[in-house]
PDB file of C-alpha atoms in Angstrom:
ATOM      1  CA  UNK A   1     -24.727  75.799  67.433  1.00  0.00           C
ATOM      2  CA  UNK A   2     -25.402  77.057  63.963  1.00  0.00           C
ATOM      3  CA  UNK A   3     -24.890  80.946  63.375  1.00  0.00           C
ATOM      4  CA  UNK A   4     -27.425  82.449  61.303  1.00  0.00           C
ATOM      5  CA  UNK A   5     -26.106  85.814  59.485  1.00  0.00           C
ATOM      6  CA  UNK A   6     -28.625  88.822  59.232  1.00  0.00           C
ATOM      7  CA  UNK A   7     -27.745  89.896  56.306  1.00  0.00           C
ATOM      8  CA  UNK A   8     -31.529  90.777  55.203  1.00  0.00           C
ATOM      9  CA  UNK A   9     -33.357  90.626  58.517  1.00  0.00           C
ATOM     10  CA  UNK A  10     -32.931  93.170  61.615  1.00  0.00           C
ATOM     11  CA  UNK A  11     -31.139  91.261  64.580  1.00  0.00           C
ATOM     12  CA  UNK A  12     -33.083  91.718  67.667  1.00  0.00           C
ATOM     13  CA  UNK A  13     -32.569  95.126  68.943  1.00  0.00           C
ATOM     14  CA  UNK A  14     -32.527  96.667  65.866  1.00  0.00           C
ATOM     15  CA  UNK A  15     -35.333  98.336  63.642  1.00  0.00           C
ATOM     16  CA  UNK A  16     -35.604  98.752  59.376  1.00  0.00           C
ATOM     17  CA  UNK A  17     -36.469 102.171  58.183  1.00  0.00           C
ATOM     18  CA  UNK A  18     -36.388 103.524  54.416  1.00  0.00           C
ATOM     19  CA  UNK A  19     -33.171 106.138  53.486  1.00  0.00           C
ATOM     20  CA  UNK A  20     -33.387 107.471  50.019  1.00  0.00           C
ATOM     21  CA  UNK A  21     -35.402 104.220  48.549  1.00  0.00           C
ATOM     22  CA  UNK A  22     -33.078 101.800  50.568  1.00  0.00           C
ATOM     23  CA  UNK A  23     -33.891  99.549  53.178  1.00  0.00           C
ATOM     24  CA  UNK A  24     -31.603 100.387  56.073  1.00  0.00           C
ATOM     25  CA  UNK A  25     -31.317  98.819  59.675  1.00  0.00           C
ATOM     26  CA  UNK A  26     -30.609 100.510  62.771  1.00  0.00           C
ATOM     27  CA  UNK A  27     -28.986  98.399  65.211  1.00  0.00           C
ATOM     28  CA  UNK A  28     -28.839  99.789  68.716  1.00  0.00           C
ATOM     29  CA  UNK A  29     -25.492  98.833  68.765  1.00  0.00           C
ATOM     30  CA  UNK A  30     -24.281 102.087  66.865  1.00  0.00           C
ATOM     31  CA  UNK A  31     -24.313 101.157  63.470  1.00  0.00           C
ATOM     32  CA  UNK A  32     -26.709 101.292  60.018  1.00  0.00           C
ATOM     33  CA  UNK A  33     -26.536  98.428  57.721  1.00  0.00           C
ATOM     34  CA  UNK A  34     -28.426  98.526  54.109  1.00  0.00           C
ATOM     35  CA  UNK A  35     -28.481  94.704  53.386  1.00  0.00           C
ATOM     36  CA  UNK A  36     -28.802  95.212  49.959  1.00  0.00           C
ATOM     37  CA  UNK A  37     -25.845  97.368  49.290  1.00  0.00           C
ATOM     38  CA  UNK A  38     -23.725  94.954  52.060  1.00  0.00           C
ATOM     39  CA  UNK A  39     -22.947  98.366  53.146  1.00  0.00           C
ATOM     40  CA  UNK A  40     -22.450  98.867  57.460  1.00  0.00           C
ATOM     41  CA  UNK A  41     -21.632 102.386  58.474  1.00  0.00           C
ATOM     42  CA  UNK A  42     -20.272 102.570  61.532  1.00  0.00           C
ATOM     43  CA  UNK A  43     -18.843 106.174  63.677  1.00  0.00           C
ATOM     44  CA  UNK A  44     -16.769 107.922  65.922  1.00  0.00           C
ATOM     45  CA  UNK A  45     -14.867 104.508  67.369  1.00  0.00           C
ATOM     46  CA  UNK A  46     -12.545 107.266  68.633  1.00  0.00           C
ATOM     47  CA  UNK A  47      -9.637 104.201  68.538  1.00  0.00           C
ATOM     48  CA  UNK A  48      -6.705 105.102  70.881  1.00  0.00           C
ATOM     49  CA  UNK A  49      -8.794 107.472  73.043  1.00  0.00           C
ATOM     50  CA  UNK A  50      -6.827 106.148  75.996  1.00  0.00           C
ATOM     51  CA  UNK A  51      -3.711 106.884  74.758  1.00  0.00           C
ATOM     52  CA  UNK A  52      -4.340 109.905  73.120  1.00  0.00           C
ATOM     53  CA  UNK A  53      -5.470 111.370  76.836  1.00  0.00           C
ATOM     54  CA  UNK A  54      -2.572 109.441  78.655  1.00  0.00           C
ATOM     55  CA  UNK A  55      -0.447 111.708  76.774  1.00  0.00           C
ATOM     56  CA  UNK A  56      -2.070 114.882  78.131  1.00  0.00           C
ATOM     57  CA  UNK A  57      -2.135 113.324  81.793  1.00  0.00           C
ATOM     58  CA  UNK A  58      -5.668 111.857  81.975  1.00  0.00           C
ATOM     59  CA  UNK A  59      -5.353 108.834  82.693  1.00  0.00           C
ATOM     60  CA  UNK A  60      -8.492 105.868  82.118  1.00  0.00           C
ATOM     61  CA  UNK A  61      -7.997 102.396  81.547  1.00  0.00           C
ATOM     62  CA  UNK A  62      -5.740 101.357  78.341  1.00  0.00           C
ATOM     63  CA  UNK A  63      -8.843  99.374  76.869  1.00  0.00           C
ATOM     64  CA  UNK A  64     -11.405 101.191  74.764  1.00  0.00           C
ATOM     65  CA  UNK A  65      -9.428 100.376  71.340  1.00  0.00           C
ATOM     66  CA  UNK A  66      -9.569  96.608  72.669  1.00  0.00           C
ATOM     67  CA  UNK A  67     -13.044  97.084  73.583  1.00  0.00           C
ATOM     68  CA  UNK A  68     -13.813  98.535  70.427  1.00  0.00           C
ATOM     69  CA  UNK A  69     -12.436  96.174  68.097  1.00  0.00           C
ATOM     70  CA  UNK A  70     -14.708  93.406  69.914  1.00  0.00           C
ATOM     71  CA  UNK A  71     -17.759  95.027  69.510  1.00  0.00           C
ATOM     72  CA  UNK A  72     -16.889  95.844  65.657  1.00  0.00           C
ATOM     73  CA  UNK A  73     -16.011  92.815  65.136  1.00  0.00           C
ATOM     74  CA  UNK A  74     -19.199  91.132  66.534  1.00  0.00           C
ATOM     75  CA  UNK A  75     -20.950  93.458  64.265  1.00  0.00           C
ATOM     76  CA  UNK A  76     -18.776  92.697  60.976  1.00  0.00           C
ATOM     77  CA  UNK A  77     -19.602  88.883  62.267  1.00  0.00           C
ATOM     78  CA  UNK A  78     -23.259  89.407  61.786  1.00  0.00           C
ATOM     79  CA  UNK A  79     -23.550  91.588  58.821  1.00  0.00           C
ATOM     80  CA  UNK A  80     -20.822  90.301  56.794  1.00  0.00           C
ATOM     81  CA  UNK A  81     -20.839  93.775  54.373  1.00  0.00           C
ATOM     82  CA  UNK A  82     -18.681  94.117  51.352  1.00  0.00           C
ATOM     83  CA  UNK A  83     -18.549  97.335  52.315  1.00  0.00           C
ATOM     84  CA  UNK A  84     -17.701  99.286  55.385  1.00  0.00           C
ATOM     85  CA  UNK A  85     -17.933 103.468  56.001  1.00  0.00           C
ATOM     86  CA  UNK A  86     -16.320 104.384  58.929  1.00  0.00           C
ATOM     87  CA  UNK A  87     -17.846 108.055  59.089  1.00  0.00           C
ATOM     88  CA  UNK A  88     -15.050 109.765  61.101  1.00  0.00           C
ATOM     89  CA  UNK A  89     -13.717 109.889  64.397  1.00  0.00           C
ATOM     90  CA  UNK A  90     -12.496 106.572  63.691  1.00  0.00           C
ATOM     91  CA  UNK A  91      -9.332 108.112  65.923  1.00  0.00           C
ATOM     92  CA  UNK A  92      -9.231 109.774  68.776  1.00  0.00           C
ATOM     93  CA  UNK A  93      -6.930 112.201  67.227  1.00  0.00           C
ATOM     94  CA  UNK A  94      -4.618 112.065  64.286  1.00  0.00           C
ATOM     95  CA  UNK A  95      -2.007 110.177  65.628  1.00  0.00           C
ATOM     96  CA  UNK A  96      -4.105 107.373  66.840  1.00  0.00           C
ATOM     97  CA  UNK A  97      -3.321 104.822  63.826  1.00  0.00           C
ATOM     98  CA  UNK A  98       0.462 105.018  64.234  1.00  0.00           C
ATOM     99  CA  UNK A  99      -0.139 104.588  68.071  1.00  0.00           C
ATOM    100  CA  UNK A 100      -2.403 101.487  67.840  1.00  0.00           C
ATOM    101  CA  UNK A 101      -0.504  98.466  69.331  1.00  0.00           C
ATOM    102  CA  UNK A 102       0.200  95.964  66.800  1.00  0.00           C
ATOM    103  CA  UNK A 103      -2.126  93.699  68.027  1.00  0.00           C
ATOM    104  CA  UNK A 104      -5.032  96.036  67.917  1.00  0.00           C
ATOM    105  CA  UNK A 105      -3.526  97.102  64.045  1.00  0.00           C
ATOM    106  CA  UNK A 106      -3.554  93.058  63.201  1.00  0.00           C
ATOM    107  CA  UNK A 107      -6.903  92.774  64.308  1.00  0.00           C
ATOM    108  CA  UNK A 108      -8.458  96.014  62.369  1.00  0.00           C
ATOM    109  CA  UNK A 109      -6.922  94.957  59.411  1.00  0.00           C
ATOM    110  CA  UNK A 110      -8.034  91.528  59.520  1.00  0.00           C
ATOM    111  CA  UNK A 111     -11.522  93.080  59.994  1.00  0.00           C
ATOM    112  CA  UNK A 112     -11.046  95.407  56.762  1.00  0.00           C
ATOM    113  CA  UNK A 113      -9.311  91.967  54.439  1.00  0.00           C
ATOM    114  CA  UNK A 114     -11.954  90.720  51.621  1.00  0.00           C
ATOM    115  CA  UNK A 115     -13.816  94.494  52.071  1.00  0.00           C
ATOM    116  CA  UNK A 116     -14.507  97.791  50.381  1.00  0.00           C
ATOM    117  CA  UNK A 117     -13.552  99.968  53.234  1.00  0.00           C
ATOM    118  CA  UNK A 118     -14.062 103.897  53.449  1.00  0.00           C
ATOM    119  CA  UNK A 119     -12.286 106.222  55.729  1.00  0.00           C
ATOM    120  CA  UNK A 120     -14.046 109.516  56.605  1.00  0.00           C
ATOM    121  CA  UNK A 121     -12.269 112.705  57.818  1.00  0.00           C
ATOM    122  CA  UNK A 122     -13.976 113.862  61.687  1.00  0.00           C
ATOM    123  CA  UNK A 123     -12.934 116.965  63.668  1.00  0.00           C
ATOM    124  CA  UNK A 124     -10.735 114.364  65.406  1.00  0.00           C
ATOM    125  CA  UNK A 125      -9.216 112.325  62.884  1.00  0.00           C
ATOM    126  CA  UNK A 126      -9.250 115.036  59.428  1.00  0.00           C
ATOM    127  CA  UNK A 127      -6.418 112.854  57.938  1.00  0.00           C
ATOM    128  CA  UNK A 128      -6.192 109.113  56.654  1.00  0.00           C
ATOM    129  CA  UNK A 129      -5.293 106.640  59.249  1.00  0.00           C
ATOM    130  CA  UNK A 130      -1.356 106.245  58.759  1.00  0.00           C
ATOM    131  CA  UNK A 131      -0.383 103.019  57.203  1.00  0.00           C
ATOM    132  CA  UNK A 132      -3.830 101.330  57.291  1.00  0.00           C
ATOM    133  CA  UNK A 133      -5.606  99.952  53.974  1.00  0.00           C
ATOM    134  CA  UNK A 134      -8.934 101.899  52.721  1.00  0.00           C
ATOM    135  CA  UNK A 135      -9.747 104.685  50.824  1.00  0.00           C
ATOM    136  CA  UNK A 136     -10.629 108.174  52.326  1.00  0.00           C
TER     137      UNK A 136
END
């Protein structure tokens, strides 16, 4: 079976709407994509929530920066941007990045290779991600 990329069309679940001139699709999956620009914004992935609240005692399920990934990299899959805005809260908290487990760090960084990729300070996250490629 033959992948087709939407890289100009909405995928279903998703709806086009004009920003400042610029086509722009909203995909229900939590992300805005401007095929013209190759440009997918994406927010608060809050990365290494899990063990950000493990280490204040609250304890959920060691998988949301897993989880995460998966779903940003099915969307990276079908927009294939140049460019990629995370627009903060990429981390649960500022220590996040140096946290990540080296798979999940292997696997971002795979996602960010052959890409323009933007890091945005959040209330969560005001500093760049420690050791990771982009630009803030």
């Amino acid at each position: 079976m033959t992948r087709v990329l939407a890289t100009t069309l909405p995928l279903a679940g998703a709806d086009s709407i004009g920003i400042a001139g610029e086509r722009a699709i909203c995909d229900r999956r939590g992300v805005l994509y401007f095929p013209e620009l190759r440009l997918l914004t994406v927010s608060d992935l809050h990365l290494e929530k899990g063990s950000s609240l493990a280490r204040r005692g609250t304890l959920i399920p060691p998988y949301d920066t897993g989880a995460t990934l998966l779903r940003l990299q099915a969307v990276i899959a079908d927009y294939q941007p140049a460019i990629v805005i995370s627009l903060g809260d990429s981390f649960h908290d500022g220590g996040g990045a140096a946290r990540m487990h080296s798979s999940f760090r292997e696997r971002l960084e795979a996602l960010m290779a052959g890409r323009d990729w933007f890091w945005v300070a959040g209330n969560h996250d005001p500093d760049a991600p420690a050791d990771l490629p982009g630009e803030t």
